[in-house]
């Protein structure tokens, strides 16, 4: 079956530009997570949705980062006024469970801010 | 504050050998410990996971050993193959819900030489 998909796969943005990253989770999965992975590092948690409710956004690095999942399926991570330090791979994961176990990851969006 | 410490950072093993990757944690609220495998340009893929009430779990060539008192766990790969060359991440999740996402180690870059 189809896994988690993310688009675009690569994004180059000029500093100050707004970007939107899309995640299509596995159909029927309740939980959706966003992670940020810097080069050579492990993923770091950004935010968590249970259906359409954003239950935790404690990992978002600044108020320039915003995520939504309005209908409980597709999610969008938006970064306003991008900075060079935002350059990273942004990973989306979904899980059929509300406890966050068994997370399936998408391929990620590689963001480069120039 | 690094909540999950992973070692070694890199590892080279001959084909057929048994690479061992170790992780240690401090947060006693963690109660789910997965291992992920990541190839370049791909998202992490779940390999195997364990809970603290079990000291060992095997799935195919992958084994997790868990020492609750020492707050340590490790991944063993039996009969390693060049196709196992990848970056491996340990992770942990706290009980009571997945709202805070997985906490990852920094990763181990594994090379299996033919």
Coordinates of C-alpha atoms in Angstrom, one line a residue:
Chain A
X1 CA 0.0 0.0 0.0
X2 CA 0.9 3.6 -0.3
X3 CA 3.2 5.0 2.4
X4 CA 3.6 8.5 3.7
X5 CA 4.3 11.0 0.9
X6 CA 5.7 14.5 1.2
X7 CA 6.0 17.3 -1.3
X8 CA 8.0 19.0 -2.6
X9 CA 11.0 16.7 -2.1
X10 CA 13.4 19.6 -2.5
X11 CA 12.8 23.3 -1.9
X12 CA 15.2 26.1 -2.3
X13 CA 14.1 29.4 -0.8
X14 CA 15.6 32.8 -0.5
X15 CA 16.0 34.1 3.0
X16 CA 12.8 35.9 4.0
X17 CA 10.6 33.8 1.7
X18 CA 7.6 31.9 3.1
X19 CA 7.5 28.1 2.3
X20 CA 4.8 25.4 2.7
X21 CA 5.6 21.7 3.0
X22 CA 2.9 19.1 2.5
X23 CA 2.5 15.7 4.1
X24 CA 0.0 13.0 3.0
X25 CA -0.1 10.4 5.8
X26 CA -1.1 6.8 5.4
X27 CA -4.9 6.6 5.0
X28 CA -6.7 6.2 8.3
X29 CA -3.8 7.0 10.5
X30 CA -4.8 9.0 13.5
X31 CA -1.5 10.5 14.6
X32 CA 0.7 12.7 12.5
X33 CA 4.1 14.1 13.6
X34 CA 6.5 16.6 12.1
X35 CA 10.3 16.3 12.7
X36 CA 13.3 18.4 11.7
X37 CA 16.5 16.6 10.8
X38 CA 19.7 18.6 10.6
X39 CA 22.6 17.2 8.5
X40 CA 24.2 14.3 10.3
X41 CA 21.8 14.4 13.2
X42 CA 18.8 12.5 14.4
X43 CA 15.3 13.8 13.8
X44 CA 13.9 16.3 16.3
X45 CA 10.3 16.5 17.2
X46 CA 8.4 19.6 16.1
X47 CA 4.7 19.0 16.5
X48 CA 1.9 16.4 16.9
X49 CA -1.6 16.1 15.6
X50 CA -4.3 13.6 16.7
X51 CA -6.8 13.8 13.9
X52 CA -7.3 17.5 13.3
X53 CA -6.3 18.6 16.8
X54 CA -2.7 19.9 17.3
X55 CA -2.0 18.5 20.8
X56 CA 1.6 19.4 21.1
X57 CA 3.6 22.1 19.3
X58 CA 6.4 22.4 21.9
X59 CA 9.1 21.5 19.4
X60 CA 8.4 24.3 17.0
X61 CA 11.6 26.5 17.1
X62 CA 9.9 29.9 16.7
X63 CA 6.6 31.5 15.9
X64 CA 7.7 31.6 12.3
X65 CA 6.7 27.9 12.2
X66 CA 3.1 26.9 11.9
X67 CA 1.4 23.6 11.2
X68 CA -2.1 22.6 10.4
X69 CA -4.2 19.5 9.6
X70 CA -7.7 20.9 9.1
X71 CA -9.5 17.7 8.0
X72 CA -7.5 15.2 10.0
X73 CA -5.6 13.9 7.0
X74 CA -3.2 16.0 4.9
X75 CA -1.0 18.3 6.9
X76 CA 1.0 21.4 6.0
X77 CA 4.0 22.8 7.7
X78 CA 4.5 26.5 7.0
X79 CA 7.7 28.5 7.7
X80 CA 7.4 32.2 7.4
X81 CA 10.4 34.5 6.7
X82 CA 12.8 31.6 6.3
X83 CA 16.3 31.9 7.8
X84 CA 19.4 30.1 6.9
X85 CA 19.2 28.1 10.1
X86 CA 15.9 26.6 8.9
X87 CA 17.8 24.6 6.3
X88 CA 17.2 20.9 7.1
X89 CA 15.2 17.9 6.1
X90 CA 11.6 18.1 7.3
X91 CA 10.1 14.7 8.0
X92 CA 6.5 13.7 8.5
X93 CA 5.4 10.5 10.2
X94 CA 2.0 9.0 10.8
X95 CA 0.8 6.3 13.1
X96 CA -2.4 4.3 13.4
X97 CA -2.2 4.7 17.2
X98 CA -2.8 7.7 19.4
X99 CA 0.2 6.7 21.6
X100 CA 2.7 7.5 18.9
X101 CA 4.1 4.1 18.6
X102 CA 4.8 2.5 15.2
X103 CA 5.5 5.7 13.3
X104 CA 6.0 5.5 9.6
X105 CA 8.1 8.2 8.1
X106 CA 7.9 9.9 4.7
X107 CA 10.9 10.6 2.5
X108 CA 11.2 14.1 3.8
X109 CA 11.5 17.6 2.2
X110 CA 15.0 18.9 2.0
X111 CA 14.8 22.7 2.5
X112 CA 17.8 24.9 1.6
X113 CA 17.6 28.6 2.5
X114 CA 20.0 30.8 0.7
Chain B
X1 CA 20.0 18.3 26.9
X2 CA 20.5 15.0 25.0
X3 CA 18.0 12.5 26.5
X4 CA 19.1 9.5 24.4
X5 CA 22.8 9.0 24.0
X6 CA 23.9 6.7 21.1
X7 CA 27.3 5.1 20.4
X8 CA 29.4 4.6 18.4
X9 CA 29.0 7.5 16.0
X10 CA 30.4 5.3 13.2
X11 CA 31.1 1.6 12.8
X12 CA 32.8 -0.6 10.2
X13 CA 32.2 -4.4 10.3
X14 CA 33.1 -7.2 7.9
X15 CA 30.4 -9.1 6.2
X16 CA 29.0 -11.8 8.4
X17 CA 30.0 -9.9 11.6
X18 CA 27.7 -8.7 14.3
X19 CA 27.6 -4.9 14.7
X20 CA 26.4 -3.7 18.0
X21 CA 25.0 -0.2 18.6
X22 CA 24.3 1.1 22.1
X23 CA 21.9 3.6 23.5
X24 CA 21.4 5.0 27.0
X25 CA 18.6 7.1 28.4
X26 CA 17.8 9.1 31.5
X27 CA 14.1 9.7 31.4
X28 CA 12.4 6.9 33.3
X29 CA 9.1 7.9 31.7
X30 CA 10.3 6.4 28.5
X31 CA 8.5 3.1 27.9
X32 CA 8.8 2.4 24.1
X33 CA 12.2 2.0 22.4
X34 CA 12.3 1.6 18.6
X35 CA 15.2 1.4 16.2
X36 CA 15.1 3.0 12.8
X37 CA 17.2 2.5 9.7
X38 CA 17.8 5.3 7.3
X39 CA 19.4 5.2 3.9
X40 CA 20.7 8.4 2.2
X41 CA 17.8 10.5 0.8
X42 CA 15.2 8.4 2.5
X43 CA 13.1 8.7 5.6
X44 CA 13.8 6.5 8.7
X45 CA 12.2 3.0 8.5
X46 CA 11.1 1.2 11.6
X47 CA 13.2 -1.9 12.2
X48 CA 12.2 -3.3 15.6
X49 CA 11.0 -2.0 18.9
X50 CA 10.9 -3.1 22.5
X51 CA 9.1 -2.3 25.8
X52 CA 10.9 -2.3 29.2
X53 CA 9.1 -5.4 30.5
X54 CA 11.1 -7.5 28.0
X55 CA 14.9 -8.0 28.1
X56 CA 15.3 -9.2 24.5
X57 CA 13.4 -9.2 21.3
X58 CA 14.4 -10.7 17.9
X59 CA 13.0 -10.0 14.5
X60 CA 14.8 -11.8 11.7
X61 CA 18.5 -10.8 11.9
X62 CA 17.8 -7.9 14.3
X63 CA 17.9 -8.2 18.1
X64 CA 17.3 -5.6 20.8
X65 CA 18.7 -6.2 24.2
X66 CA 17.3 -4.1 27.0
X67 CA 18.7 -3.5 30.5
X68 CA 16.1 -1.6 32.5
X69 CA 18.2 -1.1 35.6
X70 CA 21.0 0.3 33.6
X71 CA 18.7 2.3 31.4
X72 CA 20.5 1.0 28.3
X73 CA 19.5 -0.9 25.2
X74 CA 21.3 -2.1 22.2
X75 CA 20.8 -3.3 18.6
X76 CA 22.6 -6.4 17.3
X77 CA 22.6 -7.3 13.6
X78 CA 23.3 -10.9 12.9
X79 CA 25.0 -12.1 9.8
X80 CA 25.5 -8.6 8.6
X81 CA 25.4 -7.9 4.8
X82 CA 26.6 -4.9 2.7
X83 CA 23.0 -4.0 2.2
X84 CA 22.7 -3.3 5.9
X85 CA 25.1 -0.3 5.4
X86 CA 23.0 2.7 6.6
X87 CA 22.5 5.1 9.5
X88 CA 20.8 3.6 12.5
X89 CA 18.9 5.6 15.1
X90 CA 17.6 4.5 18.5
X91 CA 14.7 6.4 19.9
X92 CA 12.4 6.5 22.9
X93 CA 8.9 7.5 23.6
X94 CA 7.4 8.4 27.0
X95 CA 4.3 6.7 28.3
X96 CA 0.9 8.2 28.7
X97 CA 0.6 9.3 25.1
X98 CA 2.6 10.2 22.1
X99 CA 2.1 13.9 22.4
X100 CA 5.8 14.7 22.7
X101 CA 7.0 12.5 19.8
X102 CA 10.0 10.3 19.6
X103 CA 13.3 11.4 21.1
X104 CA 16.1 10.2 18.8
X105 CA 19.8 9.5 19.3
X106 CA 22.3 11.1 17.1
X107 CA 22.7 8.1 14.9
X108 CA 25.3 5.5 14.0
X109 CA 26.7 5.4 10.5
X110 CA 27.3 1.6 9.8
X111 CA 29.4 0.3 7.0
X112 CA 29.4 -3.5 6.2
X113 CA 32.5 -4.3 4.2
X114 CA 32.2 -7.2 1.6

